[in-house]
PDB file of C-alpha atoms in Angstrom:
ATOM      1  CA  MET E1294     -36.174  27.540  17.853  1.00 50.00           C
ATOM      2  CA  LYS E1295     -32.248  27.453  17.880  1.00 52.00           C
ATOM      3  CA  PHE E1296     -32.263  23.483  18.355  1.00 48.00           C
ATOM      4  CA  LEU E1297     -34.673  23.363  15.620  1.00 49.00           C
ATOM      5  CA  SER E1298     -32.362  25.405  13.552  1.00 54.00           C
ATOM      6  CA  PHE E1299     -29.322  23.438  14.262  1.00 45.00           C
ATOM      7  CA  LEU E1300     -31.323  19.977  13.390  1.00 47.00           C
ATOM      8  CA  ILE E1301     -32.265  21.489  10.084  1.00 48.00           C
ATOM      9  CA  LEU E1302     -28.719  22.578   9.326  1.00 47.00           C
ATOM     10  CA  LEU E1303     -27.571  19.256  10.680  1.00 46.00           C
ATOM     11  CA  ILE E1304     -29.918  17.223   8.211  1.00 48.00           C
ATOM     12  CA  SER E1305     -28.799  19.350   5.170  1.00 49.00           C
ATOM     13  CA  PHE E1306     -25.216  18.627   5.921  1.00 49.00           C
ATOM     14  CA  ASN E1307     -26.128  15.117   6.351  1.00 52.00           C
ATOM     15  CA  MET E1308     -27.743  14.998   2.781  1.00 51.00           C
ATOM     16  CA  MET E1309     -25.124  17.219   0.893  1.00 51.00           C
ATOM     17  CA  ALA E1310     -22.608  14.386   2.184  1.00 51.00           C
ATOM     18  CA  ASP E1311     -24.826  11.576   0.738  1.00 58.00           C
ATOM     19  CA  SER E1312     -25.345  13.354  -2.461  1.00 80.00           C
ATOM     20  CA  ASP E1313     -21.452  13.594  -2.520  1.00 86.00           C
ATOM     21  CA  PHE E1314     -21.056   9.783  -2.091  1.00 92.00           C
ATOM     22  CA  ASP E1315     -23.799   9.134  -4.894  1.00 92.00           C
ATOM     23  CA  LYS E1316     -21.863  11.168  -7.056  1.00 93.00           C
ATOM     24  CA  ALA E1317     -18.617   9.615  -6.324  1.00 95.00           C
ATOM     25  CA  GLU E1318     -20.345   6.275  -6.508  1.00 95.00           C
ATOM     26  CA  LYS E1319     -21.567   7.252 -10.151  1.00 95.00           C
ATOM     27  CA  LEU E1320     -18.218   8.620 -11.351  1.00 96.00           C
ATOM     28  CA  TYR E1321     -16.840   5.446 -10.293  1.00 96.00           C
ATOM     29  CA  GLN E1322     -19.008   3.441 -12.055  1.00 96.00           C
ATOM     30  CA  GLN E1323     -18.193   5.590 -15.094  1.00 97.00           C
ATOM     31  CA  GLU E1324     -14.495   4.666 -14.613  1.00 97.00           C
ATOM     32  CA  LYS E1325     -13.723   8.335 -13.827  1.00 97.00           C
ATOM     33  CA  TYR E1326     -11.550   7.338 -11.040  1.00 97.00           C
ATOM     34  CA  GLN E1327      -9.780  10.448 -10.451  1.00 97.00           C
ATOM     35  CA  GLN E1328     -12.699  12.494  -9.930  1.00 97.00           C
ATOM     36  CA  ALA E1329     -14.440   9.947  -7.880  1.00 97.00           C
ATOM     37  CA  LYS E1330     -11.399   9.843  -5.510  1.00 97.00           C
ATOM     38  CA  VAL E1331     -11.254  13.400  -4.693  1.00 96.00           C
ATOM     39  CA  LEU E1332     -15.178  13.161  -3.704  1.00 96.00           C
ATOM     40  CA  PHE E1333     -14.662   9.873  -1.975  1.00 96.00           C
ATOM     41  CA  GLU E1334     -11.600  11.241   0.250  1.00 96.00           C
ATOM     42  CA  SER E1335     -13.828  14.593   1.069  1.00 94.00           C
ATOM     43  CA  TYR E1336     -16.742  12.146   2.191  1.00 94.00           C
ATOM     44  CA  LEU E1337     -14.262  10.188   4.359  1.00 95.00           C
ATOM     45  CA  LYS E1338     -13.140  12.949   6.093  1.00 94.00           C
ATOM     46  CA  SER E1339     -16.569  13.823   7.642  1.00 91.00           C
ATOM     47  CA  ASN E1340     -17.349  10.105   7.629  1.00 93.00           C
ATOM     48  CA  PRO E1341     -13.979   8.241   8.800  1.00 94.00           C
ATOM     49  CA  ASN E1342     -15.856   5.085   9.495  1.00 94.00           C
ATOM     50  CA  ASN E1343     -17.657   4.570   6.301  1.00 96.00           C
ATOM     51  CA  TYR E1344     -15.943   1.438   5.390  1.00 97.00           C
ATOM     52  CA  LYS E1345     -17.495   1.518   1.891  1.00 97.00           C
ATOM     53  CA  THR E1346     -15.605   4.933   1.174  1.00 97.00           C
ATOM     54  CA  ILE E1347     -12.495   3.067   2.085  1.00 98.00           C
ATOM     55  CA  GLU E1348     -13.319   0.099  -0.049  1.00 98.00           C
ATOM     56  CA  TYR E1349     -13.933   2.628  -2.814  1.00 98.00           C
ATOM     57  CA  LEU E1350     -10.665   4.194  -2.401  1.00 98.00           C
ATOM     58  CA  GLY E1351      -8.838   0.845  -2.321  1.00 98.00           C
ATOM     59  CA  ASP E1352     -10.301  -0.157  -5.613  1.00 98.00           C
ATOM     60  CA  ILE E1353      -9.420   3.164  -7.097  1.00 98.00           C
ATOM     61  CA  ALA E1354      -6.053   3.074  -6.118  1.00 98.00           C
ATOM     62  CA  GLY E1355      -5.550  -0.563  -7.689  1.00 98.00           C
ATOM     63  CA  HIS E1356      -7.315   0.916 -10.824  1.00 97.00           C
ATOM     64  CA  GLN E1357      -4.500   3.373 -10.457  1.00 98.00           C
ATOM     65  CA  LYS E1358      -1.898   0.949  -9.977  1.00 97.00           C
ATOM     66  CA  LYS E1359      -0.912   2.917  -6.749  1.00 98.00           C
ATOM     67  CA  TRP E1360      -0.391  -0.134  -4.821  1.00 97.00           C
ATOM     68  CA  ASP E1361       0.720   1.281  -1.546  1.00 97.00           C
ATOM     69  CA  GLU E1362      -2.431   3.253  -1.060  1.00 98.00           C
ATOM     70  CA  ALA E1363      -4.405   0.269  -2.101  1.00 98.00           C
ATOM     71  CA  ILE E1364      -2.321  -1.852   0.626  1.00 98.00           C
ATOM     72  CA  LYS E1365      -3.323   0.957   3.174  1.00 98.00           C
ATOM     73  CA  TYR E1366      -7.138   1.033   2.687  1.00 98.00           C
ATOM     74  CA  TYR E1367      -7.496  -2.954   2.231  1.00 98.00           C
ATOM     75  CA  LYS E1368      -5.340  -3.506   5.548  1.00 98.00           C
ATOM     76  CA  ILE E1369      -7.873  -0.792   7.475  1.00 98.00           C
ATOM     77  CA  LEU E1370     -10.786  -3.231   6.115  1.00 98.00           C
ATOM     78  CA  LYS E1371      -9.507  -6.638   6.792  1.00 98.00           C
ATOM     79  CA  THR E1372      -8.309  -5.529  10.187  1.00 97.00           C
ATOM     80  CA  GLN E1373     -11.647  -4.087  11.126  1.00 97.00           C
ATOM     81  CA  PHE E1374     -13.821  -7.156   9.181  1.00 98.00           C
ATOM     82  CA  SER E1375     -11.278  -9.946   9.902  1.00 98.00           C
ATOM     83  CA  LYS E1376     -13.854 -12.412   8.800  1.00 98.00           C
ATOM     84  CA  SER E1377     -14.279 -10.981   5.518  1.00 98.00           C
ATOM     85  CA  ALA E1378     -12.888 -13.389   2.744  1.00 98.00           C
ATOM     86  CA  ASP E1379     -13.257 -10.616   0.350  1.00 98.00           C
ATOM     87  CA  TYR E1380     -11.339  -7.889   2.175  1.00 98.00           C
ATOM     88  CA  TRP E1381      -8.621 -10.578   2.689  1.00 98.00           C
ATOM     89  CA  TYR E1382      -8.428 -11.245  -0.845  1.00 98.00           C
ATOM     90  CA  LYS E1383      -7.930  -7.652  -2.021  1.00 98.00           C
ATOM     91  CA  TYR E1384      -5.511  -6.942   0.735  1.00 98.00           C
ATOM     92  CA  GLY E1385      -3.631 -10.061  -0.990  1.00 98.00           C
ATOM     93  CA  GLY E1386      -4.072  -9.064  -4.232  1.00 97.00           C
ATOM     94  CA  ALA E1387      -2.835  -5.499  -3.753  1.00 98.00           C
ATOM     95  CA  LEU E1388       0.334  -6.806  -1.655  1.00 97.00           C
ATOM     96  CA  GLY E1389       0.797  -9.026  -4.763  1.00 96.00           C
ATOM     97  CA  MET E1390       0.840  -6.566  -7.241  1.00 96.00           C
ATOM     98  CA  LYS E1391       3.086  -4.484  -5.107  1.00 96.00           C
ATOM     99  CA  ALA E1392       5.557  -7.602  -5.002  1.00 94.00           C
ATOM    100  CA  LYS E1393       5.753  -7.525  -8.825  1.00 92.00           C
ATOM    101  CA  SER E1394       6.604  -4.003  -9.121  1.00 93.00           C
ATOM    102  CA  VAL E1395       9.733  -4.193  -6.777  1.00 92.00           C
ATOM    103  CA  ASN E1396      12.888  -5.840  -6.782  1.00 91.00           C
ATOM    104  CA  LYS E1397      13.007  -9.444  -6.416  1.00 87.00           C
ATOM    105  CA  PHE E1398      14.841  -9.249  -3.189  1.00 88.00           C
ATOM    106  CA  LYS E1399      12.177  -7.077  -1.907  1.00 90.00           C
ATOM    107  CA  ALA E1400       9.251  -9.209  -3.378  1.00 90.00           C
ATOM    108  CA  LEU E1401      10.554 -12.257  -1.638  1.00 90.00           C
ATOM    109  CA  GLY E1402      10.104 -10.930   1.768  1.00 91.00           C
ATOM    110  CA  MET E1403       6.212 -10.159   0.784  1.00 94.00           C
ATOM    111  CA  ILE E1404       5.573 -13.620  -0.592  1.00 95.00           C
ATOM    112  CA  ASP E1405       4.562 -14.976   2.903  1.00 95.00           C
ATOM    113  CA  ASP E1406       1.859 -12.351   3.577  1.00 97.00           C
ATOM    114  CA  VAL E1407       0.634 -12.580  -0.250  1.00 97.00           C
ATOM    115  CA  GLU E1408      -0.012 -16.349   0.313  1.00 97.00           C
ATOM    116  CA  ASN E1409      -1.568 -15.855   4.027  1.00 98.00           C
ATOM    117  CA  ALA E1410      -3.858 -13.214   2.990  1.00 98.00           C
ATOM    118  CA  PHE E1411      -5.258 -15.585   0.081  1.00 98.00           C
ATOM    119  CA  LEU E1412      -5.223 -18.807   2.311  1.00 98.00           C
ATOM    120  CA  THR E1413      -7.263 -16.791   4.855  1.00 98.00           C
ATOM    121  CA  ALA E1414      -9.604 -15.655   2.350  1.00 98.00           C
ATOM    122  CA  ALA E1415      -9.988 -19.384   0.993  1.00 98.00           C
ATOM    123  CA  LYS E1416     -10.328 -20.593   4.569  1.00 98.00           C
ATOM    124  CA  LEU E1417     -13.013 -18.053   5.653  1.00 98.00           C
ATOM    125  CA  ASP E1418     -15.219 -18.668   2.794  1.00 98.00           C
ATOM    126  CA  VAL E1419     -15.347 -22.079   1.417  1.00 98.00           C
ATOM    127  CA  ASN E1420     -17.040 -20.957  -1.751  1.00 98.00           C
ATOM    128  CA  HIS E1421     -14.702 -18.033  -2.570  1.00 98.00           C
ATOM    129  CA  ILE E1422     -13.736 -18.576  -6.156  1.00 98.00           C
ATOM    130  CA  ASP E1423     -11.253 -15.506  -6.710  1.00 98.00           C
ATOM    131  CA  SER E1424      -9.100 -16.696  -3.885  1.00 98.00           C
ATOM    132  CA  ARG E1425      -8.537 -19.826  -4.984  1.00 98.00           C
ATOM    133  CA  TRP E1426      -7.840 -18.535  -8.662  1.00 98.00           C
ATOM    134  CA  ALA E1427      -5.279 -16.259  -7.116  1.00 98.00           C
ATOM    135  CA  LEU E1428      -3.814 -19.568  -5.198  1.00 98.00           C
ATOM    136  CA  VAL E1429      -3.494 -21.573  -8.476  1.00 98.00           C
ATOM    137  CA  MET E1430      -1.739 -18.338 -10.059  1.00 97.00           C
ATOM    138  CA  LEU E1431       0.491 -17.709  -7.176  1.00 97.00           C
ATOM    139  CA  TYR E1432       1.523 -21.494  -6.772  1.00 97.00           C
ATOM    140  CA  ILE E1433       2.182 -21.854 -10.550  1.00 97.00           C
ATOM    141  CA  GLU E1434       4.021 -18.568 -11.036  1.00 92.00           C
ATOM    142  CA  LEU E1435       6.221 -18.738  -8.122  1.00 92.00           C
ATOM    143  CA  PRO E1436       9.707 -20.652  -8.134  1.00 89.00           C
ATOM    144  CA  GLY E1437       9.864 -23.895  -6.136  1.00 86.00           C
ATOM    145  CA  ILE E1438      12.556 -22.701  -4.196  1.00 82.00           C
ATOM    146  CA  VAL E1439      10.396 -20.105  -2.688  1.00 85.00           C
ATOM    147  CA  GLY E1440       6.933 -22.104  -2.341  1.00 89.00           C
ATOM    148  CA  GLY E1441       5.603 -22.643  -5.927  1.00 93.00           C
ATOM    149  CA  SER E1442       4.140 -25.773  -6.363  1.00 96.00           C
ATOM    150  CA  GLU E1443       2.096 -27.483  -9.123  1.00 97.00           C
ATOM    151  CA  VAL E1444       0.915 -29.987  -6.793  1.00 97.00           C
ATOM    152  CA  LYS E1445      -0.754 -26.994  -4.527  1.00 97.00           C
ATOM    153  CA  ALA E1446      -2.073 -25.430  -7.407  1.00 98.00           C
ATOM    154  CA  VAL E1447      -3.675 -28.514  -8.785  1.00 98.00           C
ATOM    155  CA  LYS E1448      -5.254 -28.510  -4.874  1.00 98.00           C
ATOM    156  CA  PHE E1449      -7.113 -25.376  -5.511  1.00 98.00           C
ATOM    157  CA  SER E1450      -7.826 -25.860  -9.089  1.00 98.00           C
ATOM    158  CA  ASN E1451      -9.873 -29.094  -8.073  1.00 98.00           C
ATOM    159  CA  GLU E1452     -11.530 -26.944  -5.382  1.00 98.00           C
ATOM    160  CA  LEU E1453     -12.457 -24.652  -8.221  1.00 98.00           C
ATOM    161  CA  MET E1454     -13.998 -27.366 -10.217  1.00 98.00           C
ATOM    162  CA  GLU E1455     -16.433 -28.247  -7.113  1.00 98.00           C
ATOM    163  CA  LEU E1456     -17.246 -24.823  -7.149  1.00 98.00           C
ATOM    164  CA  SER E1457     -17.739 -23.619 -10.839  1.00 98.00           C
ATOM    165  CA  LYS E1458     -16.874 -26.212 -13.788  1.00 98.00           C
ATOM    166  CA  VAL E1459     -16.094 -23.470 -15.838  1.00 98.00           C
ATOM    167  CA  ASP E1460     -13.377 -22.024 -13.437  1.00 98.00           C
ATOM    168  CA  GLY E1461     -12.126 -25.747 -12.782  1.00 98.00           C
ATOM    169  CA  TYR E1462     -11.532 -26.298 -16.564  1.00 98.00           C
ATOM    170  CA  LEU E1463     -10.070 -22.773 -16.953  1.00 98.00           C
ATOM    171  CA  SER E1464      -7.607 -23.157 -13.893  1.00 98.00           C
ATOM    172  CA  LYS E1465      -6.580 -26.604 -15.410  1.00 98.00           C
ATOM    173  CA  GLY E1466      -6.183 -25.259 -19.009  1.00 98.00           C
ATOM    174  CA  TYR E1467      -4.143 -22.445 -17.452  1.00 98.00           C
ATOM    175  CA  ILE E1468      -1.752 -24.769 -15.611  1.00 98.00           C
ATOM    176  CA  ASP E1469      -1.496 -26.600 -18.637  1.00 98.00           C
ATOM    177  CA  GLU E1470      -0.587 -24.071 -20.741  1.00 98.00           C
ATOM    178  CA  TYR E1471       2.028 -22.178 -18.494  1.00 97.00           C
ATOM    179  CA  PHE E1472       3.949 -25.647 -18.649  1.00 97.00           C
ATOM    180  CA  ASN E1473       3.633 -25.515 -22.481  1.00 98.00           C
ATOM    181  CA  ARG E1474       1.149 -28.573 -22.340  1.00 98.00           C
ATOM    182  CA  TYR E1475      -0.792 -27.024 -25.095  1.00 98.00           C
ATOM    183  CA  LYS E1476      -2.819 -30.054 -26.060  1.00 98.00           C
ATOM    184  CA  LYS E1477      -3.989 -30.714 -22.631  1.00 98.00           C
ATOM    185  CA  ALA E1478      -4.628 -27.183 -22.152  1.00 98.00           C
ATOM    186  CA  GLU E1479      -6.839 -27.322 -25.297  1.00 98.00           C
ATOM    187  CA  VAL E1480      -8.987 -30.026 -24.130  1.00 98.00           C
ATOM    188  CA  SER E1481      -9.605 -27.977 -20.500  1.00 98.00           C
ATOM    189  CA  TYR E1482     -10.283 -24.810 -22.593  1.00 98.00           C
ATOM    190  CA  ILE E1483     -12.759 -26.602 -25.120  1.00 98.00           C
ATOM    191  CA  LYS E1484     -14.936 -27.938 -21.826  1.00 98.00           C
ATOM    192  CA  ALA E1485     -14.775 -24.658 -20.173  1.00 98.00           C
ATOM    193  CA  HIS E1486     -16.107 -22.998 -23.442  1.00 98.00           C
ATOM    194  CA  GLU E1487     -19.016 -25.678 -23.993  1.00 97.00           C
ATOM    195  CA  ILE E1488     -20.258 -25.089 -20.803  1.00 98.00           C
ATOM    196  CA  GLY E1489     -19.669 -21.259 -20.206  1.00 97.00           C
ATOM    197  CA  ASN E1490     -19.727 -20.200 -24.036  1.00 96.00           C
ATOM    198  CA  SER E1491     -18.670 -16.562 -22.754  1.00 97.00           C
ATOM    199  CA  LYS E1492     -16.421 -13.919 -23.931  1.00 97.00           C
ATOM    200  CA  THR E1493     -13.622 -14.973 -21.400  1.00 97.00           C
ATOM    201  CA  THR E1494     -13.924 -18.941 -22.244  1.00 98.00           C
ATOM    202  CA  PHE E1495     -13.731 -17.717 -25.780  1.00 98.00           C
ATOM    203  CA  GLN E1496     -10.746 -15.606 -25.317  1.00 98.00           C
ATOM    204  CA  LYS E1497      -8.772 -18.429 -23.685  1.00 98.00           C
ATOM    205  CA  LEU E1498      -9.110 -20.855 -26.318  1.00 98.00           C
ATOM    206  CA  TYR E1499      -8.739 -18.405 -29.037  1.00 98.00           C
ATOM    207  CA  ASN E1500      -5.373 -17.043 -27.721  1.00 98.00           C
ATOM    208  CA  LEU E1501      -4.378 -20.841 -27.371  1.00 98.00           C
ATOM    209  CA  TYR E1502      -4.993 -21.395 -30.964  1.00 98.00           C
ATOM    210  CA  LEU E1503      -3.658 -18.068 -32.338  1.00 97.00           C
ATOM    211  CA  ASN E1504      -0.584 -17.610 -29.915  1.00 97.00           C
ATOM    212  CA  LYS E1505       0.548 -21.065 -28.871  1.00 98.00           C
ATOM    213  CA  PHE E1506      -0.556 -23.480 -31.652  1.00 97.00           C
ATOM    214  CA  LYS E1507       0.081 -20.516 -34.234  1.00 97.00           C
ATOM    215  CA  ASP E1508      -3.114 -21.942 -35.824  1.00 97.00           C
ATOM    216  CA  LYS E1509      -4.919 -18.914 -37.369  1.00 97.00           C
ATOM    217  CA  ALA E1510      -7.287 -20.707 -39.384  1.00 97.00           C
ATOM    218  CA  LYS E1511      -8.566 -22.612 -36.075  1.00 96.00           C
ATOM    219  CA  ALA E1512      -8.758 -19.090 -34.116  1.00 97.00           C
ATOM    220  CA  THR E1513     -10.683 -17.783 -36.882  1.00 97.00           C
ATOM    221  CA  LYS E1514     -13.482 -20.555 -37.186  1.00 96.00           C
ATOM    222  CA  LEU E1515     -13.806 -20.374 -33.415  1.00 97.00           C
ATOM    223  CA  LYS E1516     -14.258 -16.476 -33.578  1.00 96.00           C
ATOM    224  CA  GLU E1517     -16.793 -16.986 -36.381  1.00 96.00           C
ATOM    225  CA  GLN E1518     -18.505 -19.673 -34.541  1.00 95.00           C
ATOM    226  CA  PHE E1519     -18.818 -17.491 -31.358  1.00 95.00           C
ATOM    227  CA  GLU E1520     -20.078 -14.335 -33.100  1.00 93.00           C
ATOM    228  CA  LYS E1521     -22.757 -16.164 -34.852  1.00 85.00           C
TER     229      LYS E1521
END
């Protein structure tokens, strides 16, 4: 009888814990990150090996721009699941954002770790689009003296083209826009928009017309066509 009572109590406790996780998940989906964080942290105390909870806490830290927290959680995940491209990508992303928030001298010491995380993600998953995008942006934005390279960026842009024509053209447009080659960027963005016809492809082309070409009429015409 005592064992039965203990078993019922244990089941009730587990159901309550699961309920807390479900509540936290719903709050997260509603973008109520701080409220979700409180529940996830509580749930993690009694379920320390629940890695989905750890991932949620890392994602929440990212949304809140608490990069040290995000790095801590993603480091646990990429260590525990060293073959997961997503966890390596998220770890690299948090490191990269941390590098942007600190002084240049400290940021320089983090670049190799950021690059390694993204390269590892790309190697682990030959179809991983996000890590290839991250590498395109990293190699374009970094000065050449610390590893920046248009050649390297183009290499991963070409890989994106093999995986997704839309992402391939968007990445080529991004590279050309960065180097003020606006006419070439326009050609790529138009191709991306013709294929994808999405909010993202529209926004890239619209912003190019409005902010780079300073052509309000062209931007307005594009917007009218997209909103039909």
